[in-house]
XYZ file of C-alpha atoms in Angstrom:
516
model
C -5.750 35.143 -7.594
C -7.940 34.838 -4.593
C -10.760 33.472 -7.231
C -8.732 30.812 -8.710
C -7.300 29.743 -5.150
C -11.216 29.244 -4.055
C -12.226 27.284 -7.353
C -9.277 25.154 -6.676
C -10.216 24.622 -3.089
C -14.207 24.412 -4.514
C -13.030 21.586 -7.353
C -11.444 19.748 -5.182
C -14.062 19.229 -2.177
C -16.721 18.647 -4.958
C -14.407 15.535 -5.626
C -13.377 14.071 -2.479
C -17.591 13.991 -1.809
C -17.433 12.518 -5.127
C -15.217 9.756 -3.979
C -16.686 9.296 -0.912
C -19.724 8.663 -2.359
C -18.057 5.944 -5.085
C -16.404 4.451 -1.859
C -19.569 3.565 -0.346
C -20.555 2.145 -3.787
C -17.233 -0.168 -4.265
C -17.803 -0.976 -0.305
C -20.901 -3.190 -1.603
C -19.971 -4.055 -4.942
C -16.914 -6.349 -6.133
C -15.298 -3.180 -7.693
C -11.843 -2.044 -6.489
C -12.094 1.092 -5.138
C -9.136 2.633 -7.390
C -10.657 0.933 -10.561
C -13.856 2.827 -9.821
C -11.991 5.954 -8.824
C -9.675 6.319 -12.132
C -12.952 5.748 -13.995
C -14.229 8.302 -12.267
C -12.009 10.650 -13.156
C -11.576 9.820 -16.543
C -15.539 10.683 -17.222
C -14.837 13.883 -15.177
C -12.062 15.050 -16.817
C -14.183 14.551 -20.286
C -16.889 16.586 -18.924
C -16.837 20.413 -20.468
C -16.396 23.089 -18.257
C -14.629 20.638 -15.302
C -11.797 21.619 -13.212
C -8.025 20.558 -14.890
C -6.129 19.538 -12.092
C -2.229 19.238 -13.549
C -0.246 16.396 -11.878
C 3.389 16.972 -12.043
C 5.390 13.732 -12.230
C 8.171 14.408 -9.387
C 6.087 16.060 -6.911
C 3.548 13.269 -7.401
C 6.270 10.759 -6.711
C 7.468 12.224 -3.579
C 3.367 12.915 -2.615
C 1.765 9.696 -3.412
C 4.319 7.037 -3.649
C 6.545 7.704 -0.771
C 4.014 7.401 2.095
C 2.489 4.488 0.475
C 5.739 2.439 0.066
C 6.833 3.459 3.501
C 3.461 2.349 5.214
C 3.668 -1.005 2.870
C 7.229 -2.034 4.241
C 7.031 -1.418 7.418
C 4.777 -4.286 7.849
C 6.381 -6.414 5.301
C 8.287 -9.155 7.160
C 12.214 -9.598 6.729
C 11.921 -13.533 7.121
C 9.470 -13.336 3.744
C 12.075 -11.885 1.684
C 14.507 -14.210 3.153
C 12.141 -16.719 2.110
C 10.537 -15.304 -1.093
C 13.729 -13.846 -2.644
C 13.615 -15.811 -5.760
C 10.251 -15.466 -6.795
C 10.660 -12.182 -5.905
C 13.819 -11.151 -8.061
C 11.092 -13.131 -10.950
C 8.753 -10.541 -10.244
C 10.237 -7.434 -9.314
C 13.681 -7.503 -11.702
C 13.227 -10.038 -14.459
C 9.142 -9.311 -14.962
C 10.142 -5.403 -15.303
C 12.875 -6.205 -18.070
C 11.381 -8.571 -19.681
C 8.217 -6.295 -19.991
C 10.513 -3.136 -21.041
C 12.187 -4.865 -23.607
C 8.621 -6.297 -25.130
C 7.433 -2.958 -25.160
C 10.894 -1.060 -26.690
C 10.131 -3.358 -29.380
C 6.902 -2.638 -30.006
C 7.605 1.393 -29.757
C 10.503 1.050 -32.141
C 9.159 -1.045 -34.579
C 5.464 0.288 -34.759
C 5.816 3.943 -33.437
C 9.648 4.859 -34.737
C 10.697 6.200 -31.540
C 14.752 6.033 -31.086
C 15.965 3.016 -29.388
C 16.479 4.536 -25.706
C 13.304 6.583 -25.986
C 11.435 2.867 -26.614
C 13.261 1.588 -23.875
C 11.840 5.259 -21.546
C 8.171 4.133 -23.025
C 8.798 0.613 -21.618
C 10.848 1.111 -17.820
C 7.370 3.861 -17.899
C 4.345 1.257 -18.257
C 6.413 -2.127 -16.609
C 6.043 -1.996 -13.337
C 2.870 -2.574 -11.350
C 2.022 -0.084 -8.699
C 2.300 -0.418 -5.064
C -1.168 1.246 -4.430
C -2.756 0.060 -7.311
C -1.334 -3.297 -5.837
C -2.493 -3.089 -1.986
C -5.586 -2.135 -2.559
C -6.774 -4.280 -4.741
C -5.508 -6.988 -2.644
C -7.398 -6.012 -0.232
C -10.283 -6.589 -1.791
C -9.877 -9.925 -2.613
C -8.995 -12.930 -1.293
C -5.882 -15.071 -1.729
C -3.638 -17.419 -0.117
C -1.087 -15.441 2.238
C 1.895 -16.391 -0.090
C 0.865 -14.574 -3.060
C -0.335 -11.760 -0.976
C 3.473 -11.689 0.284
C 4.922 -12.187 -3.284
C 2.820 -9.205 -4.977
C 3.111 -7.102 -1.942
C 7.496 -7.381 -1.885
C 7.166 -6.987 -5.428
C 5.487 -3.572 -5.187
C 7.739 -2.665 -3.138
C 10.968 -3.444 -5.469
C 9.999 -3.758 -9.456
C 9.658 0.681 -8.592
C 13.290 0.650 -8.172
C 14.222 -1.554 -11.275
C 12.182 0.508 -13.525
C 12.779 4.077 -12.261
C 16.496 2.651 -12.586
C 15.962 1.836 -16.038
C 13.905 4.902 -16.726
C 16.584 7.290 -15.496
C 19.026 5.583 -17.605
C 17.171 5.274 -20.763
C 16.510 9.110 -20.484
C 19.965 10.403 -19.504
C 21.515 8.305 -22.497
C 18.697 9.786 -25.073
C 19.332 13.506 -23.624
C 23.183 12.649 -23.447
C 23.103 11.449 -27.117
C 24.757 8.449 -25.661
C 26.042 6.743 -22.528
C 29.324 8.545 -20.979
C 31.623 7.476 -18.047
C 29.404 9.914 -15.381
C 26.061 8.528 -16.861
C 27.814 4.846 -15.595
C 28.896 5.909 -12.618
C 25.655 7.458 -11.089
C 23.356 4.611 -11.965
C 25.773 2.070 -10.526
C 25.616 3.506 -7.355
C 21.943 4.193 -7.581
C 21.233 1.242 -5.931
C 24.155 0.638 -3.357
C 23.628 4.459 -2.492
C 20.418 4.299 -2.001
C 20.097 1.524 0.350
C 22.671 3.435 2.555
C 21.311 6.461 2.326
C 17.856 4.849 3.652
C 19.892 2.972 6.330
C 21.590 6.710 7.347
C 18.134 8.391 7.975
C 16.716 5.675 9.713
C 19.797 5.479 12.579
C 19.703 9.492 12.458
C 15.796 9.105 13.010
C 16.106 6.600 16.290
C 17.957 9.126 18.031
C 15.611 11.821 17.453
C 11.787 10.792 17.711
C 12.067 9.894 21.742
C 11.928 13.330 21.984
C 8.557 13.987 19.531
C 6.985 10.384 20.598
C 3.280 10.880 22.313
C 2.707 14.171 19.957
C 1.113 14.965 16.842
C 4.233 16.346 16.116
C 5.791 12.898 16.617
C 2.892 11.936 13.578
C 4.181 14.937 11.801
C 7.689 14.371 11.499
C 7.153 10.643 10.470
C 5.956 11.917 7.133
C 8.364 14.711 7.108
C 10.873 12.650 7.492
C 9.945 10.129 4.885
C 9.697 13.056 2.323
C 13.018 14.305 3.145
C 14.666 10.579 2.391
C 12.876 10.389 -1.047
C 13.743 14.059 -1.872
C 17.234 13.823 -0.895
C 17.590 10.428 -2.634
C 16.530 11.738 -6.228
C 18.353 15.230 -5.317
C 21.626 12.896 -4.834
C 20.700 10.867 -8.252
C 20.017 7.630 -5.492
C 17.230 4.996 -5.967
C 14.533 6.556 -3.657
C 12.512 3.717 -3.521
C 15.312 1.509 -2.273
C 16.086 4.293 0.063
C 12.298 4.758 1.443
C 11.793 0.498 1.902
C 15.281 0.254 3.419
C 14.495 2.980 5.912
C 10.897 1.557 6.792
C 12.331 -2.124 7.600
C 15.297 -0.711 9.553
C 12.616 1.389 11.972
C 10.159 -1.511 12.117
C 13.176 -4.124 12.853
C 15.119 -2.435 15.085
C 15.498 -2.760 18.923
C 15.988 0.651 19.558
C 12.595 1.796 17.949
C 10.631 -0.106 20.055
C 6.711 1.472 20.119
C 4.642 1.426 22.730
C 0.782 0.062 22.988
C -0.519 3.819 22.809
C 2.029 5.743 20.284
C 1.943 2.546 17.954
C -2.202 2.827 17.842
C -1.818 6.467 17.400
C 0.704 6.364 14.406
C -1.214 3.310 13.152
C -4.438 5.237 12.833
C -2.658 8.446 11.477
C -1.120 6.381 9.062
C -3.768 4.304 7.938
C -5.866 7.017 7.345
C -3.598 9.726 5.848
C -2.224 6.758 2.926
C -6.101 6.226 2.304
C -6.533 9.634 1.840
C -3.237 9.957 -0.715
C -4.704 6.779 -2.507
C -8.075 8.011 -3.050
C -7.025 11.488 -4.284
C -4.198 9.473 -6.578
C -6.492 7.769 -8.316
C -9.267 10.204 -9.093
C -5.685 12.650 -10.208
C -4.707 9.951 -12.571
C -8.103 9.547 -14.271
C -8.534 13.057 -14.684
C -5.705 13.601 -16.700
C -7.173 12.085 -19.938
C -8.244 15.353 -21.002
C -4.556 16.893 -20.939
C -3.282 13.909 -22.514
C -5.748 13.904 -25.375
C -6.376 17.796 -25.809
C -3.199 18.444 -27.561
C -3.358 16.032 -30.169
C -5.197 16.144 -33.947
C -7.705 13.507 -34.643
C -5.369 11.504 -36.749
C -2.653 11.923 -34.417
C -5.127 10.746 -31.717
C -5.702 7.679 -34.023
C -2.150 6.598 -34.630
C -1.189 6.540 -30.839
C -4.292 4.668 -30.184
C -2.747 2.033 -31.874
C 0.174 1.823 -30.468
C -1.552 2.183 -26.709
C -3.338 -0.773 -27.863
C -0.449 -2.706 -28.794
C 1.522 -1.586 -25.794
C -1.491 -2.519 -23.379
C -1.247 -6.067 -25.031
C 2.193 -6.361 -24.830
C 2.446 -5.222 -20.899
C -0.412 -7.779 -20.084
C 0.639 -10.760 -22.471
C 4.276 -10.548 -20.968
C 3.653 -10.524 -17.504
C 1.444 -13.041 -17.859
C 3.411 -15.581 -19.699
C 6.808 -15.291 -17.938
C 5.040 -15.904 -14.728
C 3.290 -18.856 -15.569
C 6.830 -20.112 -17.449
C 8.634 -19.194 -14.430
C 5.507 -20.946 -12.244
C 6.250 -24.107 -14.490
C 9.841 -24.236 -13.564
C 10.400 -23.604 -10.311
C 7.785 -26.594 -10.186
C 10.386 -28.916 -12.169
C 13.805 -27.536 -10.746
C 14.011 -27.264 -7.127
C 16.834 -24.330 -7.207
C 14.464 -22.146 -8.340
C 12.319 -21.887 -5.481
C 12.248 -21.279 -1.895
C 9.732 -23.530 -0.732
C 6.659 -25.326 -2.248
C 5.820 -24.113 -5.809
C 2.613 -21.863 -6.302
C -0.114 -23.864 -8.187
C -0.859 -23.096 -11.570
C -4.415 -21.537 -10.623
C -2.074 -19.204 -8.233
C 0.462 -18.409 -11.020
C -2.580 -17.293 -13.279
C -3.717 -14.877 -10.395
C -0.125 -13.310 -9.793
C 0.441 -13.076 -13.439
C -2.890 -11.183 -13.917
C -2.536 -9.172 -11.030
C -0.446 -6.368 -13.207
C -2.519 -3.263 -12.362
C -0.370 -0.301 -13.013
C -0.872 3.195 -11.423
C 0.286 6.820 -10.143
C 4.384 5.215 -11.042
C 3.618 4.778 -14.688
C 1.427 8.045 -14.793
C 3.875 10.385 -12.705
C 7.025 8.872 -14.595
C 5.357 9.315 -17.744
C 4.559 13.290 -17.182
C 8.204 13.789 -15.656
C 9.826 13.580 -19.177
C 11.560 16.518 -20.199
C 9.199 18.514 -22.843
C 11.263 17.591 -25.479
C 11.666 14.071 -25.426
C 10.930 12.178 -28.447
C 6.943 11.803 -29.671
C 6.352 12.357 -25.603
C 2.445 12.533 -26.422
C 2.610 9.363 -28.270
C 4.396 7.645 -24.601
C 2.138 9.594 -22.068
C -0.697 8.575 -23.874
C 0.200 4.959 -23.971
C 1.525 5.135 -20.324
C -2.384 6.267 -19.924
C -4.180 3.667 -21.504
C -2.056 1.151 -19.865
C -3.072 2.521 -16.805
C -6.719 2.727 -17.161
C -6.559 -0.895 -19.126
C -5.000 -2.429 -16.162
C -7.003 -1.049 -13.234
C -10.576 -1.308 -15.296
C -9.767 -4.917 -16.962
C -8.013 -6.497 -14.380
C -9.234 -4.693 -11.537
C -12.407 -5.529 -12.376
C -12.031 -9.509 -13.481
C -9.700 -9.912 -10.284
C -11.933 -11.093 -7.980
C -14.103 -13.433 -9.839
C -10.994 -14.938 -11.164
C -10.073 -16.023 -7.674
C -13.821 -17.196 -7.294
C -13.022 -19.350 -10.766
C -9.722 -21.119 -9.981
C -11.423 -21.967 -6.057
C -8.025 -19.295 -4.915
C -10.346 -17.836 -1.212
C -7.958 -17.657 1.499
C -10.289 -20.325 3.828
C -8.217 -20.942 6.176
C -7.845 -17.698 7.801
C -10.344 -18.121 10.065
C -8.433 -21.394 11.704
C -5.289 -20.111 11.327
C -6.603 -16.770 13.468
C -7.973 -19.097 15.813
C -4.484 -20.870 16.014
C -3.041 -18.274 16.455
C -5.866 -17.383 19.980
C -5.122 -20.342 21.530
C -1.331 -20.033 21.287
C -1.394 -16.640 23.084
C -3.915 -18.043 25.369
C -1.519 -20.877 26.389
C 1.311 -18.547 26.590
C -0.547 -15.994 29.256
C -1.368 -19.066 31.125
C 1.499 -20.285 31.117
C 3.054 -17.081 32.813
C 1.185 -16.687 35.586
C 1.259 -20.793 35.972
C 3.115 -20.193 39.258
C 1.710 -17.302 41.137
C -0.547 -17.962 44.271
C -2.756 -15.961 46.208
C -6.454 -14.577 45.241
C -5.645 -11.658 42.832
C -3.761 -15.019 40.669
C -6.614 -16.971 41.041
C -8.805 -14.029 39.795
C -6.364 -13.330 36.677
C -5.798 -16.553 35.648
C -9.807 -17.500 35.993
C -10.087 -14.835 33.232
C -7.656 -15.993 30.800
C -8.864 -19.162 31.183
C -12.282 -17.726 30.080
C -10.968 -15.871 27.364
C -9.111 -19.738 26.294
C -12.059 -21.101 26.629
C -14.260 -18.774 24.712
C -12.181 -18.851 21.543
C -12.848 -22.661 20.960
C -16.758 -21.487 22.092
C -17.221 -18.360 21.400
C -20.949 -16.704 21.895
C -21.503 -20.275 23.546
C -19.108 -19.899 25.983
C -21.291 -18.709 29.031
C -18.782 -17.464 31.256
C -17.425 -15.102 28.667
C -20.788 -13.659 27.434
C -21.738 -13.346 30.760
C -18.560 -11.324 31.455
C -18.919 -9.061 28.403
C -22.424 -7.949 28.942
C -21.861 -7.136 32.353
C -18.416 -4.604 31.812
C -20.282 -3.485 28.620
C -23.502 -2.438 31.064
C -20.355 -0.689 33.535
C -19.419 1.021 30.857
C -21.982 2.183 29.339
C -22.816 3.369 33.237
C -19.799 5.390 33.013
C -19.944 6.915 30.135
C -23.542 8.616 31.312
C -21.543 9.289 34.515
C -18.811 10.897 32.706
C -20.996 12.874 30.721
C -23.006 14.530 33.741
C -19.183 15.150 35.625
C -18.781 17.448 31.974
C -22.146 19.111 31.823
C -21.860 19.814 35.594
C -18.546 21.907 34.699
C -16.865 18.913 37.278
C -14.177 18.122 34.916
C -12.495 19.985 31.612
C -12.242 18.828 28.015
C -8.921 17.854 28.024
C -9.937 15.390 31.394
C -13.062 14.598 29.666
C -11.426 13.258 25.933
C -8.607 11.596 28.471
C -10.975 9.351 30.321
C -13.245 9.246 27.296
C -10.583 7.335 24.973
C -9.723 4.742 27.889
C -13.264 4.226 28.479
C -13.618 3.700 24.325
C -10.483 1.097 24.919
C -12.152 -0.806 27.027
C -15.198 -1.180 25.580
C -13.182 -2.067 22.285
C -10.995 -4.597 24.617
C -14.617 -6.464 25.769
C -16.971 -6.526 22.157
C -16.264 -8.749 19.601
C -13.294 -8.677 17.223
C -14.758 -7.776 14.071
C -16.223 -4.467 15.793
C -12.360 -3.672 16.506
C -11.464 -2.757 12.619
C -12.479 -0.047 10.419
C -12.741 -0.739 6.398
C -11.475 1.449 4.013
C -14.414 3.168 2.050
């Protein structure tokens, strides 16, 4: 027992090196980092004697997908629903039925599965995936408005197709649809929302008392795992209820964060969903070898077709109904919320279908009896791979092709400077004495210096002298600690303000971390 724990524990630091090492590599190629991940894992999984790491499809849910969705809302902005809500419903509710019904057809005609086990295969392989879809966004480069339309689709196509999913499989185990079957998926939605509105008023009353802790970190994630558990335990759409929860905490008065616990949580969270993602996507490319192992060679062959075909279809579909739906909200102006995305941006959104851990995890949660369930996990699989390799991979020079860079980032950053610039000025306008001269002669350096930048004297004369006071304290700090002057704890306190300050005075682009 104590053997198989350690191989376990062996396996998997072997591949988080492993991915590290492919990180560094996607960091300084035009790869997405989950293309070359799942990849990764795919040629490890086909490699004799290598670990078999299982992924079970509810746990992986509740693991991978919750965190992710939760991080993913919280900064989505209320106003671009408001705004985006049409091309949104396009995306995340008609793209996802349109797509399931393409591929029912497909596994009914070509693969003889029953009517609501075609319609499983296709709720399984229709909607992209929120990780799949954030980070490979990430990595390129498009205009802000299709950023916000595939990111608040992520978000919501989850719900439509884990809504049809649950349906298609309680009417194929049922034999048929009854009057409880009807009841529990009409309040899916409804109940769901609520629910995720419940736990995030019960939440504002309790984290005052675990804010400024790890364990204030802690029970963030705790208590985003509790809201999807208890939202599948009570038959509820737990995507609806994680998103709904996340906007309520991030829009609400009463949650207010503060400069130090919001870069805390920020940093806890940014680097426990990279974590999740990385070890998502190496899970889903190693299960090709549990997916293929059990089947005969001419077995193998005939679901290989209908992968194929189902690959095509999932592609093909998404593809064309955005560009139809592109066309017409161009000619009739009740179909869209503002101006209509360009054709060249309709071709990017339409091939921007990368499925992930959704389509794999739903795929493995079938019950072990459900109709030719090799013939649908395998398919869910190749759809998968196909997805993140193919269009993972052609993303980014198709956004080079169609001219699609997001240029104007740069100015509208800058914009964005001078506005706060003229607002601090603007507040301390009226105040008189020295210390007012003295603040306001430094925000009027810091205006001046974002028109200027390194030209701007003043400022880069400013700069290098606190970043030679700092650096003067630092060495001072250090002797205090050798000399036994100060503890550890005083040490690390003084430490990280000394590390803000010297991240307040350098340059902006030293103030982010990548992923990778």
């Amino acid at each position: 027992m104590v053997r198989a724990a350690m191989t376990f524990f062996e396996s998997l630091v072997a591949l988080l090196l492993m991915a590290v090492v492919l990180l560094q590599v996607a960091r300084r190629t035009p790869i997405p980092y989950p293309t070359m991940l799942a990849t990764a894992g795919v040629i490890v999984a086909l490699v004799p004697g290598s670990p078999a790491i299982a992924l079970e499809g509810h746990t992986a849910l509740a693991l991978f997908i919750a965190p992710v969705l939760l991080d993913a809302a919280f900064d989505f902005p209320l106003a671009a629903i408001r705004r985006l809500w049409r091309p949104l419903v396009a995306l995340a509710v008609v793209a996802v039925l349109l797509t399931t019904a393409v591929v029912a057809w497909i596994g009914w005609m070509f693969a003889g599965l029953p009517i609501a086990a075609a319609i499983t295969l296709g709720a399984i392989v229709a909607p992209p995936d929120a990780a799949a879809a954030t980070t490979v966004l990430r990595s390129a480069s498009l205009p802000r408005r299709a950023v916000q339309e595939l990111t608040g689709e992520s978000l919501l196509n989850d719900a439509t197709a884990l809504l049809l999913f649950g349906a298609a499989v309680a009417i194929q185990s049922h034999g048929g649809i009854d009057g409880g079957v009807a009841l529990r998926l009409g309040f899916a939605v409804p109940g769901g929302i609520a629910l995720g509105l419940a736990c995030a008023w019960l939440f504002q009353f309790i984290i005052p008392y675990t804010r400024s802790s790890f364990g204030g970190n802690l029970l963030e994630f705790v208590n985003t795992f509790l809201a999807w558990l208890l939202a599948e335990r009570l038959g509820l759409s737990a995507v609806l209820c994680v998103v709904t929860m996340a906007m309520f905490i991030a829009n609400s008065p009463r949650m207010q964060i503060d400069a130090r616990n919001r870069i805390q949580s920020f940093a806890v969270w940014g680097v426990a969903v990279f974590v999740l993602n990385v070890v998502a996507f190496l899970l889903m490319g190693m299960q090709a070898r549990a997916i293929i192992g059990g089947m005969s060679p001419g077995r193998l062959r005939e679901a290989a077709g209908v992968a194929a075909m189902v690959v095509a279809g999932v592609v093909v579909t998404r593809l064309v109904w955005v560009l139809v739906y592109n066309r017409l909200s161009a000619r009739y102006r009740w179909l869209r919320d503002a101006e209509p995305a360009s054709l060249a941006q309709g071709v990017v959104i339409g091939w921007c279908g990368m499925r992930g851990l959704v389509t794999l995890a739903t795929a493995f949660a079938l019950p072990s009896d459900f109709p030719q369930r090799d013939l649908i996990t395998l398919s869910a699989f190749a759809v998968v791979l196909a997805t993140l390799v193919v269009q993972g991979l052609t993303l980014t020079p198709l956004i080079r092709l169609l001219g699609l860079g997001s240029g104007d980032d740069r100015e509208e950053h800058r914009a964005a400077e001078r506005a706060l610039g003229d607002a601090a000025l603007a507040a301390v306008a009226g105040a008189e004495g020295r210390i007012a001269d003295e603040v306001r002669r430094q925000f009027e350096i810091d205006r001046a210096a974002i028109e200027g930048g390194e030209a701007c004297g003043d400022f880069n004369q400013r700069r290098q002298l606190k970043l030679k006071a700092i650096t003067a304290q630092r060495e001072r700090l250090r002797k205090l600690r050798d000399e036994d002057a100060i503890g550890a704890e005083a040490f690390e306190r003084l430490q990280e303000e000394l590390d803000w300050r010297e991240l307040a005075v350098g340059p902006a682009g030293r103030r982010t971390i990548e992923e990778g």
